[in-house]
mmCIF file of C-alpha atoms in Angstrom:
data_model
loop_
_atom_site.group_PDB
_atom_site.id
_atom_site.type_symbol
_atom_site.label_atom_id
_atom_site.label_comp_id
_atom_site.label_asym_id
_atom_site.label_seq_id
_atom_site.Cartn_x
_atom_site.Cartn_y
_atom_site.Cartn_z
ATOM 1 C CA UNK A 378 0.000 0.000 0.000
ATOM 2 C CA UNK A 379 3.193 2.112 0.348
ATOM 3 C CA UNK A 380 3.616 1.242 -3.680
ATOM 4 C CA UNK A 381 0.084 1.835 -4.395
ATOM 5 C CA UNK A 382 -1.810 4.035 -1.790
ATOM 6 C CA UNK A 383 -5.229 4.050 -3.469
ATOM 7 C CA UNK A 384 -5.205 0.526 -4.197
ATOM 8 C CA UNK A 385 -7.848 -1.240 -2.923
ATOM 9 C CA UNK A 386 -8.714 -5.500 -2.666
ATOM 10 C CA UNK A 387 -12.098 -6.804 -2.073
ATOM 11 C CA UNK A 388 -12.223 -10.401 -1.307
ATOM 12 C CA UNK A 389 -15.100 -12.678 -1.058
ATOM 13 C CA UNK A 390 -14.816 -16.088 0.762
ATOM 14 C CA UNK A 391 -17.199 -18.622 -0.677
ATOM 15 C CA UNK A 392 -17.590 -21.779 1.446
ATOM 16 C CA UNK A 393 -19.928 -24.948 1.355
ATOM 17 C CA UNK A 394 -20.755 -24.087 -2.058
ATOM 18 C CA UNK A 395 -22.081 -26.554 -5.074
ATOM 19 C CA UNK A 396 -19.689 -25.719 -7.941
ATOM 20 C CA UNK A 397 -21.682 -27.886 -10.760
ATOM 21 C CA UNK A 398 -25.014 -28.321 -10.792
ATOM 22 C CA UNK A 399 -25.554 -25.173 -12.316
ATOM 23 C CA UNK A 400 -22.500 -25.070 -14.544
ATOM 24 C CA UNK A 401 -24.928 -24.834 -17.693
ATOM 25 C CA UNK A 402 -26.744 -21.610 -16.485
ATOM 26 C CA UNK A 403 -23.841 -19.418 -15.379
ATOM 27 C CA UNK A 404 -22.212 -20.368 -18.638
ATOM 28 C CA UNK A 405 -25.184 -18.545 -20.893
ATOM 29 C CA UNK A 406 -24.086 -15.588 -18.772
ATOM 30 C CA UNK A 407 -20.960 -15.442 -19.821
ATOM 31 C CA UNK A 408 -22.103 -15.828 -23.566
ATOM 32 C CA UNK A 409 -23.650 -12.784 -23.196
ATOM 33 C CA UNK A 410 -20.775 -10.838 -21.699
ATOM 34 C CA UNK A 411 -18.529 -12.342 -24.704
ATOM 35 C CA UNK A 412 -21.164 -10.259 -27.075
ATOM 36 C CA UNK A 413 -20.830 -7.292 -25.447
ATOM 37 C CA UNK A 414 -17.369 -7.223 -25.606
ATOM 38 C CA UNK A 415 -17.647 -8.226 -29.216
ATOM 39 C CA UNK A 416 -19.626 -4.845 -29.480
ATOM 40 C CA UNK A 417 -17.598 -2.814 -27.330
ATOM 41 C CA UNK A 418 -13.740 -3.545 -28.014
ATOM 42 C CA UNK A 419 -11.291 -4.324 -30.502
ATOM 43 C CA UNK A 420 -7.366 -4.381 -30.857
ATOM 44 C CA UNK A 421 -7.258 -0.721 -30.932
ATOM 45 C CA UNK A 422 -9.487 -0.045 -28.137
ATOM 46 C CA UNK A 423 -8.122 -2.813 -25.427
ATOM 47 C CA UNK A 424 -5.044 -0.687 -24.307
ATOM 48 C CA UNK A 425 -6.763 2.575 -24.132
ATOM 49 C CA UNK A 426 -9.989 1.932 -22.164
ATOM 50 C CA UNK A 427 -10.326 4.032 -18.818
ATOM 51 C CA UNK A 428 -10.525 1.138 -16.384
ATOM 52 C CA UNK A 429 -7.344 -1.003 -18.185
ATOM 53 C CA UNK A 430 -5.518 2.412 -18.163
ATOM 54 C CA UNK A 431 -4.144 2.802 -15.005
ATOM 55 C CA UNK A 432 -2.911 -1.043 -14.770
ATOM 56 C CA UNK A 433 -0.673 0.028 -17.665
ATOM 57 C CA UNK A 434 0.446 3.188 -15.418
ATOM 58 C CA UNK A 435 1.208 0.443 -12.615
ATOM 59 C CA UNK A 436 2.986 -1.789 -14.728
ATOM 60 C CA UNK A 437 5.393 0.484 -16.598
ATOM 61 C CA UNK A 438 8.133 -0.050 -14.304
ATOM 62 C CA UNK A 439 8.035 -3.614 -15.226
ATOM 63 C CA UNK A 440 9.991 -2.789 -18.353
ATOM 64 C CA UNK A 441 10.122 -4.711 -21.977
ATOM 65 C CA UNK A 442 10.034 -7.871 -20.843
ATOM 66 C CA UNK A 443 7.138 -8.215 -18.986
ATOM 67 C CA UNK A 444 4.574 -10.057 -20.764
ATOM 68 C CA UNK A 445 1.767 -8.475 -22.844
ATOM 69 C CA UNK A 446 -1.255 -8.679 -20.660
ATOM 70 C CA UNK A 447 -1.005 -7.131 -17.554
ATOM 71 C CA UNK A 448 -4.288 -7.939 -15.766
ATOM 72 C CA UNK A 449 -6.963 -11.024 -15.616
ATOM 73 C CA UNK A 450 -9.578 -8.926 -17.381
ATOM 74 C CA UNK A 451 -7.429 -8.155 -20.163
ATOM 75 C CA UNK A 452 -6.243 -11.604 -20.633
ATOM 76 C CA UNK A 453 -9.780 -12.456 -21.163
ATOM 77 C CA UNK A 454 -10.926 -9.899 -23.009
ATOM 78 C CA UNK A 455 -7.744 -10.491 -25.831
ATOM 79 C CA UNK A 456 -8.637 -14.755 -25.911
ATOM 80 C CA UNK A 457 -12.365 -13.500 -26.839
ATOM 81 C CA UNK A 458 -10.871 -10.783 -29.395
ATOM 82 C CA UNK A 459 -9.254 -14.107 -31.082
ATOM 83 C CA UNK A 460 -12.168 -15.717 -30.400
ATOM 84 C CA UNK A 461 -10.737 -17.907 -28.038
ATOM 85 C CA UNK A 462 -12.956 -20.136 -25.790
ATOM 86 C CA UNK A 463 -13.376 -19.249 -22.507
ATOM 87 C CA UNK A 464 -15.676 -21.592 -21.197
ATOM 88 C CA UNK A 465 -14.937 -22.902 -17.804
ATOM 89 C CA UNK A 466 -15.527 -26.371 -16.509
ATOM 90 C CA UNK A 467 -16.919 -25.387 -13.046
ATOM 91 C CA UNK A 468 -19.524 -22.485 -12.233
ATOM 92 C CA UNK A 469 -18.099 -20.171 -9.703
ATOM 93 C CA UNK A 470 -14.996 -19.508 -12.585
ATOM 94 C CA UNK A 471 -18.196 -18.518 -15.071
ATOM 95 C CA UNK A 472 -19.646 -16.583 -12.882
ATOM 96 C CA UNK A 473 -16.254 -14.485 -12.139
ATOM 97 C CA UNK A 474 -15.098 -14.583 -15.466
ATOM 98 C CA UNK A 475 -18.662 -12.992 -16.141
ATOM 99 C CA UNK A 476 -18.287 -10.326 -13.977
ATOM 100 C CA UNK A 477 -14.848 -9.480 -14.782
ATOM 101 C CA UNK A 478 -15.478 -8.772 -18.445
ATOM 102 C CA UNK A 479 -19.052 -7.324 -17.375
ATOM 103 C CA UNK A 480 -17.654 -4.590 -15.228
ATOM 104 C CA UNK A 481 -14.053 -4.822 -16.750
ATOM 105 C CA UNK A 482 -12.160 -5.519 -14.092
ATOM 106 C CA UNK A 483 -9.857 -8.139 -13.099
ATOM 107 C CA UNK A 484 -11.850 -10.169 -10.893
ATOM 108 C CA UNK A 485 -9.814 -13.996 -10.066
ATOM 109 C CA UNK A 486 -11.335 -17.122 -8.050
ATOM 110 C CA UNK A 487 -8.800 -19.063 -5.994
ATOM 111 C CA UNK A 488 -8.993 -22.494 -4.623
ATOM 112 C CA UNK A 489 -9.514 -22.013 -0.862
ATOM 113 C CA UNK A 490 -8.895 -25.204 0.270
ATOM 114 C CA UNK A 491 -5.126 -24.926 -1.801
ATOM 115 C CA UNK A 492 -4.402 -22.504 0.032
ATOM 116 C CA UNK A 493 -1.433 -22.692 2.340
ATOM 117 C CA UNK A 494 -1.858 -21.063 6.067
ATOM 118 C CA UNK A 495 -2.088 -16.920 5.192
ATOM 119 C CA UNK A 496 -3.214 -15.411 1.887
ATOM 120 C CA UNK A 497 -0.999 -12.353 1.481
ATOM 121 C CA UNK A 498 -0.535 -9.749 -0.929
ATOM 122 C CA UNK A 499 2.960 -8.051 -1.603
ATOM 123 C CA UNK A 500 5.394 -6.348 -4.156
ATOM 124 C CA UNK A 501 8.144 -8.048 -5.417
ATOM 125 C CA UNK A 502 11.632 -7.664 -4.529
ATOM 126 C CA UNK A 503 12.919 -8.823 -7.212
ATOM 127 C CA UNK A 504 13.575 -12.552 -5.576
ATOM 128 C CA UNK A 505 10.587 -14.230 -5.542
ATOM 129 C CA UNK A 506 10.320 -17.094 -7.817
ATOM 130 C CA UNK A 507 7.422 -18.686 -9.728
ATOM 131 C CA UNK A 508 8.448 -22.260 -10.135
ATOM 132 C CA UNK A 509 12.281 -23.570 -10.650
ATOM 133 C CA UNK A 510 13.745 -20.771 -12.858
ATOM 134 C CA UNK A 511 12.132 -17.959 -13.263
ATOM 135 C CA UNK A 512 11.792 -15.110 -10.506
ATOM 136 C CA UNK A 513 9.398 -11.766 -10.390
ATOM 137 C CA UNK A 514 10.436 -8.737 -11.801
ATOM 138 C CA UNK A 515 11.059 -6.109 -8.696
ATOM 139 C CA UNK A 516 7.998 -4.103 -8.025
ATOM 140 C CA UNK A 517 5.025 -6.608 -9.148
ATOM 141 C CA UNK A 518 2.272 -6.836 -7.432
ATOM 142 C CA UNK A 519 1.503 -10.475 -6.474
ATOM 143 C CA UNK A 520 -0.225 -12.231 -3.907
ATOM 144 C CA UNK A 521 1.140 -15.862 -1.961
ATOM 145 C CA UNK A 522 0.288 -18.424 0.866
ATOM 146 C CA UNK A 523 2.468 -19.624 3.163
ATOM 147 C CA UNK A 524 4.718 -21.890 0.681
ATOM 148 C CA UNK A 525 5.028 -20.857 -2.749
ATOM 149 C CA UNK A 526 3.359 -17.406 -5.037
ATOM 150 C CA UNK A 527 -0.123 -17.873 -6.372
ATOM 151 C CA UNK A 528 -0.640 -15.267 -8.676
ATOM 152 C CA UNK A 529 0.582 -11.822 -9.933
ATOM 153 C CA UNK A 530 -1.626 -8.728 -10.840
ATOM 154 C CA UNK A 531 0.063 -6.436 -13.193
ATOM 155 C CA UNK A 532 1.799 -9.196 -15.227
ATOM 156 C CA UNK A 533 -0.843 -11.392 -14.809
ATOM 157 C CA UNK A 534 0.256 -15.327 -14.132
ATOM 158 C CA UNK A 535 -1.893 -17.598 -12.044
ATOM 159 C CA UNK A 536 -0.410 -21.270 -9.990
ATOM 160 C CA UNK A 537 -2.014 -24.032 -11.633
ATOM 161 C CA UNK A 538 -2.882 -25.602 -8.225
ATOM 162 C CA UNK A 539 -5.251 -22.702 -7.476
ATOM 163 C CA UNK A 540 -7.689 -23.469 -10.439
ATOM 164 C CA UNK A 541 -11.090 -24.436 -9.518
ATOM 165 C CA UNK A 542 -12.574 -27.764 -10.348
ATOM 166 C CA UNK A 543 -16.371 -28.995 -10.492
ATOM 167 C CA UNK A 544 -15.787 -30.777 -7.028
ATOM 168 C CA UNK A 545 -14.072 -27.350 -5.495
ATOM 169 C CA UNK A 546 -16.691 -26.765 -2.040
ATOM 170 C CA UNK A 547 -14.701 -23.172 -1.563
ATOM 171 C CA UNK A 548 -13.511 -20.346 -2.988
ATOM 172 C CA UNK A 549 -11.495 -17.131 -2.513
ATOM 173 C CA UNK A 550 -12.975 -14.857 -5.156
ATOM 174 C CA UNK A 551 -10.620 -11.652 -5.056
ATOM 175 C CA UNK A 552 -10.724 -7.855 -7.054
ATOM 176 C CA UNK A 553 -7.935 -5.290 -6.778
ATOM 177 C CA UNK A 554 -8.768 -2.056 -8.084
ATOM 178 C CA UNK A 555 -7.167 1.695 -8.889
ATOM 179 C CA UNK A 556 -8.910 4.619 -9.655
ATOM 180 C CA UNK A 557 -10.897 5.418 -11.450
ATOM 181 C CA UNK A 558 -13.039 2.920 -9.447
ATOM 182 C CA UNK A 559 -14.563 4.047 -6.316
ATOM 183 C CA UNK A 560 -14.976 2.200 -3.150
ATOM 184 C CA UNK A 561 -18.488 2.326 -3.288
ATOM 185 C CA UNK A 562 -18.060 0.836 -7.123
ATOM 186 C CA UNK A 563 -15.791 -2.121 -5.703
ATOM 187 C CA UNK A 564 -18.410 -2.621 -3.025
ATOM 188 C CA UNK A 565 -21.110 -2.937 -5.680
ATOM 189 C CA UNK A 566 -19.083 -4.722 -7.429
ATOM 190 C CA UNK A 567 -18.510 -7.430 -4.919
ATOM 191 C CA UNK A 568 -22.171 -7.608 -3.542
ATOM 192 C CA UNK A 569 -23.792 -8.469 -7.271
ATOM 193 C CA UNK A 570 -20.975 -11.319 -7.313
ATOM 194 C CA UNK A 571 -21.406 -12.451 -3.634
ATOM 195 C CA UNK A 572 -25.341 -13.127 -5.070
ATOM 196 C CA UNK A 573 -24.950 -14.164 -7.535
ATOM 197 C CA UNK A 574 -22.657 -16.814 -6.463
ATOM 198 C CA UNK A 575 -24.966 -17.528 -3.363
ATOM 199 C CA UNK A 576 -28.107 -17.846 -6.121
ATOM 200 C CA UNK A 577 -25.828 -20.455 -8.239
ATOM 201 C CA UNK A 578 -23.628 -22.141 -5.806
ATOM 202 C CA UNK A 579 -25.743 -21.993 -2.341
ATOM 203 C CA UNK A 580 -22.958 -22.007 0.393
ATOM 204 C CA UNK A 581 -22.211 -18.797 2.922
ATOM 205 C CA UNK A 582 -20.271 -15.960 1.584
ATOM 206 C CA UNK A 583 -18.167 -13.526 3.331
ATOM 207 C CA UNK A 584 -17.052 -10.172 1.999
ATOM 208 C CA UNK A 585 -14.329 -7.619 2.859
ATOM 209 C CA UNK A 586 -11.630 -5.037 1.194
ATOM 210 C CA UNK A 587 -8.260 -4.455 2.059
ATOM 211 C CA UNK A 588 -7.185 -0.809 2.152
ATOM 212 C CA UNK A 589 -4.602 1.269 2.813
ATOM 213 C CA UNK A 590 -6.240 2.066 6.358
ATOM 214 C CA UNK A 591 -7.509 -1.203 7.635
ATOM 215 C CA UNK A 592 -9.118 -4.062 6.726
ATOM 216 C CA UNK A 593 -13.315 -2.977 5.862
ATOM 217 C CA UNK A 594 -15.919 -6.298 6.425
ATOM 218 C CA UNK A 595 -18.452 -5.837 4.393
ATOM 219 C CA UNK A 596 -22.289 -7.139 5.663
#
């Protein structure tokens, strides 16, 4: 937060949840976000649109060799642009994939039960390392459990062992934003997908945001 003062993560904690039965359903949704972003973007367009904007801001420092998408939402919204599938085999990843291009922003669903003691985010030093050989680039925003890094932000990588499955019973649903998006946005934000993975999944969902100040639960 020292890095990025206005940052802000909201988190939502999905537990005892059924992550197939309605697989079918929450994949029509995301069919329908794919045509508005068939509508909305193209090539030209991706890199200059107000919300992906100031991730590029973020990531400048990463230098030429960082890769070419920098955030989940953008990753997503470039496989659609080449017509890509991005059909998931489990609901709760429909669902956020749904929201993410809905809303554009990056929006990623963990595997709770992977996870490894404490769910941290941090910025790179520069020696972290992402399998056997290759390490972060100093600065990047990333986020780890207690044995190994997870994910990164502004470059954006995910662990394999954190993908959801049919059989997954939790989930760690998180959404770090800069401005332009307001708090109350995020908030909004994270109570449509807290429903609407409640309406799909069942299950209990907790919600919160990280801050710069504290740590805000969200009821």
């Amino acid at each position: 937060f020292r890095k990025y003062p206005k940052l802000r993560v909201g988190f939502i904690l999905a537990t005892g949840i059924d992550n197939k039965s309605k697989k079918k359903e929450a994949s029509h949704l995301l069919k329908d976000a794919t045509r508005y972003i068939h509508l909305t973007f193209n090539k030209e367009t991706v890199h200059n649109h107000h919300l992906l904007s100031p991730w590029n801001s973020a990531r400048a420092h990463l230098g030429k060799k960082a890769h070419h998408y920098h955030t989940s939402v953008e990753s997503l919204i470039k496989k659609m642009l080449k017509r890509t599938s991005i059909t998931a085999s489990d609901t709760v990843t429909s669902l956020t994939n749904y929201m993410s291009l809905r809303h554009v922003l990056p929006i990623s669903a963990d595997n709770f039960r992977k996870i490894d003691q404490q769910f941290t985010y941090s910025v790179a030093t520069g020696r972290e390392r992402i399998g056997v050989l290759k390490t972060l680039k100093k600065g990047a925003l990333y986020h780890q459990d207690g044995s190994s890094v997870l994910g990164t932000q502004l470059d954006y990588w995910k662990s394999p062992k954190m993908k959801l499955s049919a059989k997954s019973t939790s989930a760690l649903i998180h959404i770090p934003v800069l401005p332009p998006v307001l708090a109350s946005e995020l908030k909004a934000v994270m109570k449509e997908t807290a429903n609407l993975i409640q309406s799909f999944c069942g299950g209990t969902v907790e919600t919160f945001v990280l801050h710069k100040g504290k740590k805000e639960k969200i009821v």
